[in-house]
Amino acid sequence: MEKASDRVVLHIDLDAFFAAVEERDHPAFRGFPVVVGADPKAVRAAPRGELRPTGRGVVSTANYAARKYGVHSAQPISKAWQLCKEGEAKGGKPCIFFEGNFEKYGRESTKVMAIIRTYSENFEQAGIDEAYIELNPNDQTPMTKWRKKATQVAKEIKRQIKQQTKLICSIGIGPNKLVAKIASDFKKPDGLTVVPPEKVQEFLDPMPVLKIPGIGPKANLLFEKRGIRTVAALRKISRDNLIAWFGKWGEGIYTAARGKDNRPVREFHETKSIGREHTFDEDTFDAQELIATIKKLAAMVARDTKEENISFRTIELKIRSEGFITKTRAKTLPQAEKSTAVLERVGMALLLPFLDRRENPQHKKIRLLGLRVSNLVSYK
Ligand SMILES: [Mg+2]
């Protein structure tokens, strides 16, 4: 039965965010499959004039038309290119590839978050394109009325985002973050799904276990091997069994399968580290290029942290060299810092040993550099 203690949580998720921004800004490509993540210069003419992807990046976002060709996020860009060519050969429209203007997406995200934030003091940004808010019903108001109100709030958020940014989002409403998140993903794009507490189990039971956040492909495979495909089947597994299979994490799966989640909606809760990476077009050992990249990454990370009013104590350098060998080196500062100069100096100090015998006796070329800060402190 309904209780005054039932919560009302909204999860707002922009639909195909990066691709949607590019579609909006390039009306000529409206209705075309759009893929963000490719470096356009990575697509070069091969002999006989055909175009071949030589880039090594991955897809950040594909719009819904591109998804119909089988393109999806995290796919190698060369694979996406191939699927697009196949789609085109079957009479579809050609794909439009964008390298991705992450500064622009950051600005759009800030605008959207500012809109969402006005609807509740309990706000939590969970990613560049998603956020939670919690509405606080007063104890005298029946929950049914509150859910109606929440639906109105959701519609109003969708309307405001569309009006001010021309972007579309999907919203899920549930008694906690877990259910709200699954609900926002239920109908996309432009969806609005309300799951009241008494309908949670009915909503979750037919879903594939993979829909539960935190269950990745690896756990999914283990479930599949045991013939567990849906949440309903997962619920038949005892807590002890899940703990035996997954350790402490099994407990989380047990409660998630029952739609239970008591994490609060609050700001900065999720931000544990902030980082940026750069993959070189060609593996390089050019000190000048590497140092320039560290400077660029430091500037980007400093800007990201400033935007969130965060300072940091730990700075970590990530280096991937030829043959996909990845190493990280970190330094923790005596006090929290926020300046680009500090990031740059420490990043450089961590990089230098890889330019000589100390860390790189064979002078292996470098494929990727990354800079990440953690041990974060909010100074707002
Ligand atoms: Mg999204």
mmCIF file of C-alpha atoms and ligand atoms in Angstrom:
data_model
loop_
_atom_site.group_PDB
_atom_site.id
_atom_site.type_symbol
_atom_site.label_atom_id
_atom_site.label_comp_id
_atom_site.label_asym_id
_atom_site.label_seq_id
_atom_site.Cartn_x
_atom_site.Cartn_y
_atom_site.Cartn_z
ATOM 1 C CA MET A 1 0.000 0.000 0.000
ATOM 2 C CA GLU A 2 1.014 3.584 -0.394
ATOM 3 C CA LYS A 3 3.009 5.172 2.357
ATOM 4 C CA ALA A 4 3.833 8.781 2.966
ATOM 5 C CA SER A 5 7.473 7.702 3.065
ATOM 6 C CA ASP A 6 7.417 6.627 -0.597
ATOM 7 C CA ARG A 7 9.873 8.660 -2.607
ATOM 8 C CA VAL A 8 9.409 10.302 -5.998
ATOM 9 C CA VAL A 9 12.625 10.326 -8.051
ATOM 10 C CA LEU A 10 12.984 11.511 -11.652
ATOM 11 C CA HIS A 11 15.801 10.455 -13.957
ATOM 12 C CA ILE A 12 16.232 12.772 -16.915
ATOM 13 C CA ASP A 13 18.334 11.488 -19.818
ATOM 14 C CA LEU A 14 19.003 13.365 -23.059
ATOM 15 C CA ASP A 15 18.408 11.262 -26.158
ATOM 16 C CA ALA A 16 21.471 10.571 -28.361
ATOM 17 C CA PHE A 17 22.873 13.772 -26.898
ATOM 18 C CA PHE A 18 26.040 14.522 -28.932
ATOM 19 C CA ALA A 19 24.411 13.463 -32.202
ATOM 20 C CA ALA A 20 21.285 15.495 -31.381
ATOM 21 C CA VAL A 21 23.390 18.642 -30.871
ATOM 22 C CA GLU A 22 25.076 18.141 -34.262
ATOM 23 C CA GLU A 23 21.749 17.460 -35.996
ATOM 24 C CA ARG A 24 20.342 20.625 -34.476
ATOM 25 C CA ASP A 25 23.336 22.686 -35.596
ATOM 26 C CA HIS A 26 23.444 21.199 -39.108
ATOM 27 C CA PRO A 27 19.820 21.217 -40.300
ATOM 28 C CA ALA A 28 20.902 20.016 -43.745
ATOM 29 C CA PHE A 29 21.666 16.623 -42.169
ATOM 30 C CA ARG A 30 18.347 16.279 -40.368
ATOM 31 C CA GLY A 31 16.952 12.801 -40.927
ATOM 32 C CA PHE A 32 20.396 11.420 -41.813
ATOM 33 C CA PRO A 33 22.198 8.836 -39.698
ATOM 34 C CA VAL A 34 24.651 10.839 -37.557
ATOM 35 C CA VAL A 35 27.700 9.373 -35.819
ATOM 36 C CA VAL A 36 29.805 11.379 -33.359
ATOM 37 C CA GLY A 37 33.266 10.185 -32.454
ATOM 38 C CA ALA A 38 35.140 9.892 -35.710
ATOM 39 C CA ASP A 39 38.005 12.070 -36.712
ATOM 40 C CA PRO A 40 36.978 13.197 -40.214
ATOM 41 C CA LYS A 41 40.589 13.314 -41.332
ATOM 42 C CA ALA A 42 40.814 9.676 -40.415
ATOM 43 C CA VAL A 43 38.675 8.815 -43.411
ATOM 44 C CA ARG A 44 41.060 8.845 -46.370
ATOM 45 C CA ALA A 45 40.706 8.077 -50.006
ATOM 46 C CA ALA A 46 42.150 4.678 -50.833
ATOM 47 C CA PRO A 47 43.292 3.580 -54.285
ATOM 48 C CA ARG A 48 40.409 3.429 -56.750
ATOM 49 C CA GLY A 49 38.892 6.458 -55.073
ATOM 50 C CA GLU A 50 36.823 4.740 -52.391
ATOM 51 C CA LEU A 51 36.944 6.085 -48.839
ATOM 52 C CA ARG A 52 38.379 4.002 -46.035
ATOM 53 C CA PRO A 53 38.367 4.730 -42.341
ATOM 54 C CA THR A 54 41.826 4.798 -40.885
ATOM 55 C CA GLY A 55 40.866 6.381 -37.575
ATOM 56 C CA ARG A 56 41.266 4.495 -34.326
ATOM 57 C CA GLY A 57 38.666 6.203 -32.201
ATOM 58 C CA VAL A 58 35.335 4.792 -31.090
ATOM 59 C CA VAL A 59 31.737 5.959 -31.517
ATOM 60 C CA SER A 60 30.651 8.344 -28.753
ATOM 61 C CA THR A 61 27.029 8.631 -29.835
ATOM 62 C CA ALA A 62 24.974 7.491 -32.783
ATOM 63 C CA ASN A 63 21.541 8.938 -33.484
ATOM 64 C CA TYR A 64 18.548 6.657 -33.914
ATOM 65 C CA ALA A 65 18.841 6.514 -37.716
ATOM 66 C CA ALA A 66 22.466 5.330 -37.386
ATOM 67 C CA ARG A 67 21.464 2.801 -34.708
ATOM 68 C CA LYS A 68 19.159 1.224 -37.293
ATOM 69 C CA TYR A 69 22.341 0.362 -39.234
ATOM 70 C CA GLY A 70 23.693 -1.359 -36.113
ATOM 71 C CA VAL A 71 25.974 1.491 -35.065
ATOM 72 C CA HIS A 72 26.295 1.957 -31.287
ATOM 73 C CA SER A 73 28.457 3.757 -28.719
ATOM 74 C CA ALA A 74 31.886 2.372 -27.887
ATOM 75 C CA GLN A 75 32.067 0.610 -31.267
ATOM 76 C CA PRO A 76 35.340 1.085 -33.193
ATOM 77 C CA ILE A 77 34.827 3.850 -35.707
ATOM 78 C CA SER A 78 36.023 1.596 -38.553
ATOM 79 C CA LYS A 79 33.235 -0.883 -37.739
ATOM 80 C CA ALA A 80 30.660 1.936 -37.698
ATOM 81 C CA TRP A 81 31.926 3.085 -41.083
ATOM 82 C CA GLN A 82 31.510 -0.395 -42.507
ATOM 83 C CA LEU A 83 27.948 -0.750 -41.131
ATOM 84 C CA CYS A 84 27.066 2.645 -42.609
ATOM 85 C CA LYS A 85 28.338 1.573 -46.026
ATOM 86 C CA GLU A 86 26.210 -1.596 -45.782
ATOM 87 C CA GLY A 87 23.158 0.439 -44.778
ATOM 88 C CA GLU A 88 23.737 2.795 -47.660
ATOM 89 C CA ALA A 89 24.121 -0.090 -50.100
ATOM 90 C CA LYS A 90 20.646 -1.296 -49.062
ATOM 91 C CA GLY A 91 19.200 2.044 -50.111
ATOM 92 C CA GLY A 92 19.593 3.969 -46.846
ATOM 93 C CA LYS A 93 20.920 7.489 -46.440
ATOM 94 C CA PRO A 94 24.670 7.951 -46.040
ATOM 95 C CA CYS A 95 26.005 8.453 -42.499
ATOM 96 C CA ILE A 96 27.377 11.811 -41.457
ATOM 97 C CA PHE A 97 30.445 11.537 -39.212
ATOM 98 C CA PHE A 98 31.393 14.236 -36.709
ATOM 99 C CA GLU A 99 34.641 14.363 -34.804
ATOM 100 C CA GLY A 100 32.804 15.711 -31.770
ATOM 101 C CA ASN A 101 32.951 19.188 -30.316
ATOM 102 C CA PHE A 102 33.091 18.378 -26.624
ATOM 103 C CA GLU A 103 33.374 21.984 -25.565
ATOM 104 C CA LYS A 104 30.063 22.661 -27.252
ATOM 105 C CA TYR A 105 28.429 19.583 -25.698
ATOM 106 C CA GLY A 106 29.701 20.736 -22.307
ATOM 107 C CA ARG A 107 28.060 24.131 -22.784
ATOM 108 C CA GLU A 108 24.756 22.541 -23.837
ATOM 109 C CA SER A 109 24.903 20.186 -20.871
ATOM 110 C CA THR A 110 25.376 23.135 -18.499
ATOM 111 C CA LYS A 111 22.278 24.806 -19.967
ATOM 112 C CA VAL A 112 20.186 21.661 -19.607
ATOM 113 C CA MET A 113 21.361 21.033 -16.030
ATOM 114 C CA ALA A 114 20.507 24.620 -15.094
ATOM 115 C CA ILE A 115 16.943 24.027 -16.316
ATOM 116 C CA ILE A 116 16.552 20.721 -14.426
ATOM 117 C CA ARG A 117 18.031 22.184 -11.254
ATOM 118 C CA THR A 118 15.225 24.737 -10.980
ATOM 119 C CA TYR A 119 12.689 21.970 -10.285
ATOM 120 C CA SER A 120 14.129 20.615 -7.046
ATOM 121 C CA GLU A 121 16.751 21.325 -4.430
ATOM 122 C CA ASN A 122 17.564 17.625 -4.482
ATOM 123 C CA PHE A 123 19.475 17.545 -7.734
ATOM 124 C CA GLU A 124 22.269 15.265 -8.854
ATOM 125 C CA GLN A 125 24.043 15.335 -12.177
ATOM 126 C CA ALA A 126 24.950 11.759 -13.019
ATOM 127 C CA GLY A 127 26.725 12.340 -16.331
ATOM 128 C CA ILE A 128 27.092 14.913 -19.094
ATOM 129 C CA ASP A 129 23.578 14.097 -20.328
ATOM 130 C CA GLU A 130 21.711 12.757 -17.297
ATOM 131 C CA ALA A 131 20.515 13.918 -13.902
ATOM 132 C CA TYR A 132 18.269 12.914 -11.017
ATOM 133 C CA ILE A 133 15.915 15.069 -9.022
ATOM 134 C CA GLU A 134 13.814 14.064 -6.061
ATOM 135 C CA LEU A 135 10.490 15.712 -5.305
ATOM 136 C CA ASN A 136 9.522 15.963 -1.680
ATOM 137 C CA PRO A 137 5.855 15.334 -1.099
ATOM 138 C CA ASN A 138 4.546 16.797 2.067
ATOM 139 C CA ASP A 139 3.200 14.130 4.372
ATOM 140 C CA GLN A 140 -0.407 15.238 4.097
ATOM 141 C CA THR A 141 -0.593 14.850 0.329
ATOM 142 C CA PRO A 142 -1.668 11.445 -0.977
ATOM 143 C CA MET A 143 1.030 9.801 -3.099
ATOM 144 C CA THR A 144 -1.244 9.394 -6.122
ATOM 145 C CA LYS A 145 -1.548 13.157 -6.237
ATOM 146 C CA TRP A 146 2.216 13.497 -5.990
ATOM 147 C CA ARG A 147 2.818 11.181 -8.874
ATOM 148 C CA LYS A 148 0.418 13.238 -10.961
ATOM 149 C CA LYS A 149 2.367 16.302 -9.952
ATOM 150 C CA ALA A 150 5.648 14.525 -10.795
ATOM 151 C CA THR A 151 4.308 13.696 -14.256
ATOM 152 C CA GLN A 152 3.442 17.353 -14.778
ATOM 153 C CA VAL A 153 6.915 18.376 -13.607
ATOM 154 C CA ALA A 154 8.474 15.878 -16.032
ATOM 155 C CA LYS A 155 6.415 17.220 -18.926
ATOM 156 C CA GLU A 156 7.376 20.752 -17.994
ATOM 157 C CA ILE A 157 11.092 19.827 -17.850
ATOM 158 C CA LYS A 158 10.842 18.227 -21.298
ATOM 159 C CA ARG A 159 9.079 21.308 -22.653
ATOM 160 C CA GLN A 160 11.611 23.745 -21.188
ATOM 161 C CA ILE A 161 14.625 21.770 -22.423
ATOM 162 C CA LYS A 162 13.107 21.557 -25.891
ATOM 163 C CA GLN A 163 12.207 25.229 -25.967
ATOM 164 C CA GLN A 164 15.553 26.507 -24.701
ATOM 165 C CA THR A 165 17.957 24.048 -26.358
ATOM 166 C CA LYS A 166 15.901 22.211 -29.028
ATOM 167 C CA LEU A 167 17.041 18.932 -27.431
ATOM 168 C CA ILE A 168 14.883 15.918 -26.576
ATOM 169 C CA CYS A 169 15.079 13.850 -23.411
ATOM 170 C CA SER A 170 13.450 10.806 -21.852
ATOM 171 C CA ILE A 171 12.319 10.792 -18.243
ATOM 172 C CA GLY A 172 11.678 7.961 -15.824
ATOM 173 C CA ILE A 173 9.791 8.391 -12.561
ATOM 174 C CA GLY A 174 10.106 5.835 -9.790
ATOM 175 C CA PRO A 175 10.351 5.391 -6.017
ATOM 176 C CA ASN A 176 14.182 5.449 -6.178
ATOM 177 C CA LYS A 177 17.151 6.154 -8.462
ATOM 178 C CA LEU A 178 17.460 2.592 -9.702
ATOM 179 C CA VAL A 179 13.869 2.328 -10.918
ATOM 180 C CA ALA A 180 13.843 5.902 -12.289
ATOM 181 C CA LYS A 181 16.959 5.169 -14.351
ATOM 182 C CA ILE A 182 15.617 1.931 -15.785
ATOM 183 C CA ALA A 183 12.314 3.727 -16.511
ATOM 184 C CA SER A 184 13.973 6.586 -18.423
ATOM 185 C CA ASP A 185 15.580 3.994 -20.690
ATOM 186 C CA PHE A 186 12.290 2.120 -21.171
ATOM 187 C CA LYS A 187 10.880 4.326 -23.937
ATOM 188 C CA LYS A 188 13.307 6.331 -26.051
ATOM 189 C CA PRO A 189 13.449 8.844 -27.612
ATOM 190 C CA ASP A 190 11.109 11.397 -26.034
ATOM 191 C CA GLY A 191 9.736 8.917 -23.484
ATOM 192 C CA LEU A 192 8.016 9.443 -20.166
ATOM 193 C CA THR A 193 7.600 6.345 -18.020
ATOM 194 C CA VAL A 194 6.056 6.366 -14.549
ATOM 195 C CA VAL A 195 6.561 3.346 -12.298
ATOM 196 C CA PRO A 196 4.657 3.640 -8.999
ATOM 197 C CA PRO A 197 6.002 1.596 -6.056
ATOM 198 C CA GLU A 198 3.296 -1.075 -6.347
ATOM 199 C CA LYS A 199 4.180 -1.658 -10.026
ATOM 200 C CA VAL A 200 7.957 -1.920 -9.624
ATOM 201 C CA GLN A 201 8.170 -5.708 -9.640
ATOM 202 C CA GLU A 202 5.736 -6.073 -12.516
ATOM 203 C CA PHE A 203 7.831 -3.541 -14.463
ATOM 204 C CA LEU A 204 11.194 -5.179 -13.770
ATOM 205 C CA ASP A 205 10.331 -8.878 -13.964
ATOM 206 C CA PRO A 206 10.182 -9.301 -17.767
ATOM 207 C CA MET A 207 13.382 -7.278 -18.335
ATOM 208 C CA PRO A 208 16.666 -8.880 -19.355
ATOM 209 C CA VAL A 209 19.069 -8.902 -16.377
ATOM 210 C CA LEU A 210 21.414 -6.648 -18.358
ATOM 211 C CA LYS A 211 18.962 -3.777 -17.800
ATOM 212 C CA ILE A 212 19.956 -3.615 -14.144
ATOM 213 C CA PRO A 213 22.668 -0.966 -13.791
ATOM 214 C CA GLY A 214 25.853 -2.591 -12.592
ATOM 215 C CA ILE A 215 25.223 -5.897 -14.345
ATOM 216 C CA GLY A 216 27.704 -5.817 -17.189
ATOM 217 C CA PRO A 217 28.393 -8.248 -20.038
ATOM 218 C CA LYS A 218 30.587 -10.402 -17.775
ATOM 219 C CA ALA A 219 27.957 -10.986 -15.091
ATOM 220 C CA ASN A 220 25.344 -11.345 -17.809
ATOM 221 C CA LEU A 221 27.328 -14.196 -19.349
ATOM 222 C CA LEU A 222 27.478 -15.960 -16.004
ATOM 223 C CA PHE A 223 23.704 -15.604 -15.647
ATOM 224 C CA GLU A 224 23.140 -16.805 -19.193
ATOM 225 C CA LYS A 225 25.198 -19.934 -18.509
ATOM 226 C CA ARG A 226 22.846 -20.694 -15.651
ATOM 227 C CA GLY A 227 19.778 -20.039 -17.766
ATOM 228 C CA ILE A 228 18.910 -16.804 -15.959
ATOM 229 C CA ARG A 229 17.710 -14.310 -18.525
ATOM 230 C CA THR A 230 15.096 -12.110 -16.881
ATOM 231 C CA VAL A 231 14.842 -10.225 -13.624
ATOM 232 C CA ALA A 232 12.027 -12.604 -12.639
ATOM 233 C CA ALA A 233 14.441 -15.549 -13.001
ATOM 234 C CA LEU A 234 17.122 -13.623 -11.149
ATOM 235 C CA ARG A 235 14.755 -13.107 -8.197
ATOM 236 C CA LYS A 236 14.498 -16.868 -7.748
ATOM 237 C CA ILE A 237 18.202 -17.006 -6.859
ATOM 238 C CA SER A 238 18.852 -16.831 -3.144
ATOM 239 C CA ARG A 239 20.895 -14.047 -1.571
ATOM 240 C CA ASP A 240 23.451 -16.613 -0.386
ATOM 241 C CA ASN A 241 23.925 -17.935 -3.896
ATOM 242 C CA LEU A 242 24.431 -14.474 -5.352
ATOM 243 C CA ILE A 243 26.966 -13.679 -2.652
ATOM 244 C CA ALA A 244 28.737 -16.960 -3.366
ATOM 245 C CA TRP A 245 28.934 -16.061 -7.074
ATOM 246 C CA PHE A 246 29.753 -12.358 -6.876
ATOM 247 C CA GLY A 247 31.026 -11.725 -3.367
ATOM 248 C CA LYS A 248 29.788 -8.628 -1.589
ATOM 249 C CA TRP A 249 28.438 -7.292 -4.857
ATOM 250 C CA GLY A 250 25.895 -10.157 -4.918
ATOM 251 C CA GLU A 251 24.012 -8.414 -2.136
ATOM 252 C CA GLY A 252 23.564 -5.370 -4.402
ATOM 253 C CA ILE A 253 22.249 -7.526 -7.227
ATOM 254 C CA TYR A 254 19.819 -9.204 -4.819
ATOM 255 C CA THR A 255 18.296 -5.880 -3.738
ATOM 256 C CA ALA A 256 18.396 -4.358 -7.249
ATOM 257 C CA ALA A 257 16.406 -7.310 -8.646
ATOM 258 C CA ARG A 258 13.693 -6.345 -6.137
ATOM 259 C CA GLY A 259 13.753 -2.724 -7.276
ATOM 260 C CA LYS A 260 15.133 -1.545 -3.950
ATOM 261 C CA ASP A 261 17.636 1.281 -3.691
ATOM 262 C CA ASN A 262 18.061 3.767 -0.866
ATOM 263 C CA ARG A 263 20.824 5.936 -2.296
ATOM 264 C CA PRO A 264 19.971 9.597 -1.773
ATOM 265 C CA VAL A 265 19.767 12.131 -4.605
ATOM 266 C CA ARG A 266 22.548 14.568 -3.865
ATOM 267 C CA GLU A 267 25.123 16.575 -5.666
ATOM 268 C CA PHE A 268 28.717 15.381 -6.239
ATOM 269 C CA HIS A 269 27.822 12.001 -4.899
ATOM 270 C CA GLU A 270 29.011 10.216 -8.029
ATOM 271 C CA THR A 271 32.029 12.283 -8.984
ATOM 272 C CA LYS A 272 35.089 10.400 -7.820
ATOM 273 C CA SER A 273 37.489 11.476 -10.525
ATOM 274 C CA ILE A 274 37.640 13.697 -13.583
ATOM 275 C CA GLY A 275 39.892 12.979 -16.530
ATOM 276 C CA ARG A 276 40.648 13.400 -20.209
ATOM 277 C CA GLU A 277 42.529 11.252 -22.697
ATOM 278 C CA HIS A 278 44.081 11.710 -26.078
ATOM 279 C CA THR A 279 44.843 8.975 -28.627
ATOM 280 C CA PHE A 280 47.489 9.950 -31.160
ATOM 281 C CA ASP A 281 46.810 9.459 -34.853
ATOM 282 C CA GLU A 282 50.128 7.667 -34.999
ATOM 283 C CA ASP A 283 52.170 6.284 -32.109
ATOM 284 C CA THR A 284 54.746 8.914 -31.241
ATOM 285 C CA PHE A 285 57.951 9.467 -29.317
ATOM 286 C CA ASP A 286 58.155 13.143 -30.198
ATOM 287 C CA ALA A 287 58.785 14.913 -26.873
ATOM 288 C CA GLN A 288 57.401 18.191 -28.146
ATOM 289 C CA GLU A 289 54.138 16.633 -29.241
ATOM 290 C CA LEU A 290 53.812 14.697 -25.969
ATOM 291 C CA ILE A 291 54.459 17.762 -23.834
ATOM 292 C CA ALA A 292 52.030 19.853 -25.860
ATOM 293 C CA THR A 293 49.414 17.133 -25.312
ATOM 294 C CA ILE A 294 49.962 17.131 -21.550
ATOM 295 C CA LYS A 295 49.448 20.902 -21.564
ATOM 296 C CA LYS A 296 46.232 20.523 -23.560
ATOM 297 C CA LEU A 297 44.915 17.759 -21.277
ATOM 298 C CA ALA A 298 45.825 19.802 -18.173
ATOM 299 C CA ALA A 299 43.884 22.785 -19.513
ATOM 300 C CA MET A 300 40.844 20.624 -20.271
ATOM 301 C CA VAL A 301 40.831 18.829 -16.913
ATOM 302 C CA ALA A 302 41.326 22.131 -15.069
ATOM 303 C CA ARG A 303 38.355 23.583 -16.913
ATOM 304 C CA ASP A 304 36.210 20.524 -16.170
ATOM 305 C CA THR A 305 37.000 20.721 -12.464
ATOM 306 C CA LYS A 306 36.407 24.475 -12.334
ATOM 307 C CA GLU A 307 33.015 23.979 -13.955
ATOM 308 C CA GLU A 308 32.084 21.644 -11.099
ATOM 309 C CA ASN A 309 33.706 23.830 -8.428
ATOM 310 C CA ILE A 310 36.011 21.029 -7.504
ATOM 311 C CA SER A 311 39.625 20.990 -6.393
ATOM 312 C CA PHE A 312 41.836 17.914 -6.405
ATOM 313 C CA ARG A 313 44.663 16.315 -4.475
ATOM 314 C CA THR A 314 45.679 13.370 -6.645
ATOM 315 C CA ILE A 315 46.868 13.664 -10.239
ATOM 316 C CA GLU A 316 47.278 10.539 -12.315
ATOM 317 C CA LEU A 317 48.999 10.122 -15.659
ATOM 318 C CA LYS A 318 47.985 7.260 -17.922
ATOM 319 C CA ILE A 319 50.247 6.118 -20.701
ATOM 320 C CA ARG A 320 49.506 3.493 -23.279
ATOM 321 C CA SER A 321 52.432 2.506 -25.455
ATOM 322 C CA GLU A 322 52.848 0.402 -28.572
ATOM 323 C CA GLY A 323 51.355 -3.033 -28.060
ATOM 324 C CA PHE A 324 48.607 -1.721 -25.773
ATOM 325 C CA ILE A 325 50.682 -1.717 -22.588
ATOM 326 C CA THR A 326 49.031 0.682 -20.180
ATOM 327 C CA LYS A 327 50.739 2.205 -17.155
ATOM 328 C CA THR A 328 49.580 4.763 -14.629
ATOM 329 C CA ARG A 329 51.638 6.960 -12.342
ATOM 330 C CA ALA A 330 50.099 9.196 -9.708
ATOM 331 C CA LYS A 331 51.109 11.896 -7.272
ATOM 332 C CA THR A 332 49.122 13.093 -4.280
ATOM 333 C CA LEU A 333 49.636 16.700 -3.248
ATOM 334 C CA PRO A 334 49.829 17.890 0.383
ATOM 335 C CA GLN A 335 46.747 20.049 -0.151
ATOM 336 C CA ALA A 336 43.867 20.409 -2.616
ATOM 337 C CA GLU A 337 44.697 22.441 -5.721
ATOM 338 C CA LYS A 338 42.705 23.724 -8.662
ATOM 339 C CA SER A 339 45.117 25.508 -10.994
ATOM 340 C CA THR A 340 46.021 24.515 -14.540
ATOM 341 C CA ALA A 341 49.672 25.271 -13.747
ATOM 342 C CA VAL A 342 49.839 22.658 -10.969
ATOM 343 C CA LEU A 343 48.170 20.058 -13.165
ATOM 344 C CA GLU A 344 50.538 20.811 -15.992
ATOM 345 C CA ARG A 345 53.650 20.719 -13.795
ATOM 346 C CA VAL A 346 52.748 17.429 -12.097
ATOM 347 C CA GLY A 347 51.579 15.882 -15.392
ATOM 348 C CA MET A 348 54.901 16.810 -16.954
ATOM 349 C CA ALA A 349 56.901 15.450 -14.002
ATOM 350 C CA LEU A 350 55.027 12.137 -14.296
ATOM 351 C CA LEU A 351 55.572 12.014 -18.063
ATOM 352 C CA LEU A 352 59.303 12.778 -18.182
ATOM 353 C CA PRO A 353 60.509 9.358 -16.929
ATOM 354 C CA PHE A 354 58.719 7.816 -19.927
ATOM 355 C CA LEU A 355 60.826 9.883 -22.282
ATOM 356 C CA ASP A 356 64.078 8.346 -21.059
ATOM 357 C CA ARG A 357 65.592 5.241 -19.512
ATOM 358 C CA ARG A 358 63.836 5.505 -16.160
ATOM 359 C CA GLU A 359 60.465 4.184 -17.316
ATOM 360 C CA ASN A 360 61.005 3.530 -20.993
ATOM 361 C CA PRO A 361 64.411 1.970 -21.677
ATOM 362 C CA GLN A 362 63.336 0.696 -25.099
ATOM 363 C CA HIS A 363 61.982 4.068 -26.186
ATOM 364 C CA LYS A 364 58.582 2.600 -26.919
ATOM 365 C CA LYS A 365 56.317 4.939 -28.851
ATOM 366 C CA ILE A 366 53.253 6.281 -27.101
ATOM 367 C CA ARG A 367 49.736 5.684 -28.304
ATOM 368 C CA LEU A 368 47.619 7.388 -25.662
ATOM 369 C CA LEU A 369 48.055 9.933 -22.899
ATOM 370 C CA GLY A 370 45.521 10.592 -20.157
ATOM 371 C CA LEU A 371 45.354 12.899 -17.194
ATOM 372 C CA ARG A 372 42.957 12.297 -14.301
ATOM 373 C CA VAL A 373 42.376 13.964 -10.957
ATOM 374 C CA SER A 374 40.818 12.355 -7.890
ATOM 375 C CA ASN A 375 40.617 12.928 -4.135
ATOM 376 C CA LEU A 376 38.178 15.673 -5.036
ATOM 377 C CA VAL A 377 37.007 18.447 -2.763
ATOM 378 C CA SER A 378 34.008 20.637 -3.512
ATOM 379 C CA TYR A 379 34.668 24.302 -2.752
ATOM 380 C CA LYS A 380 31.259 25.670 -3.599
HETATM 381 MG MG MG B 1 21.575 9.863 -22.855
#
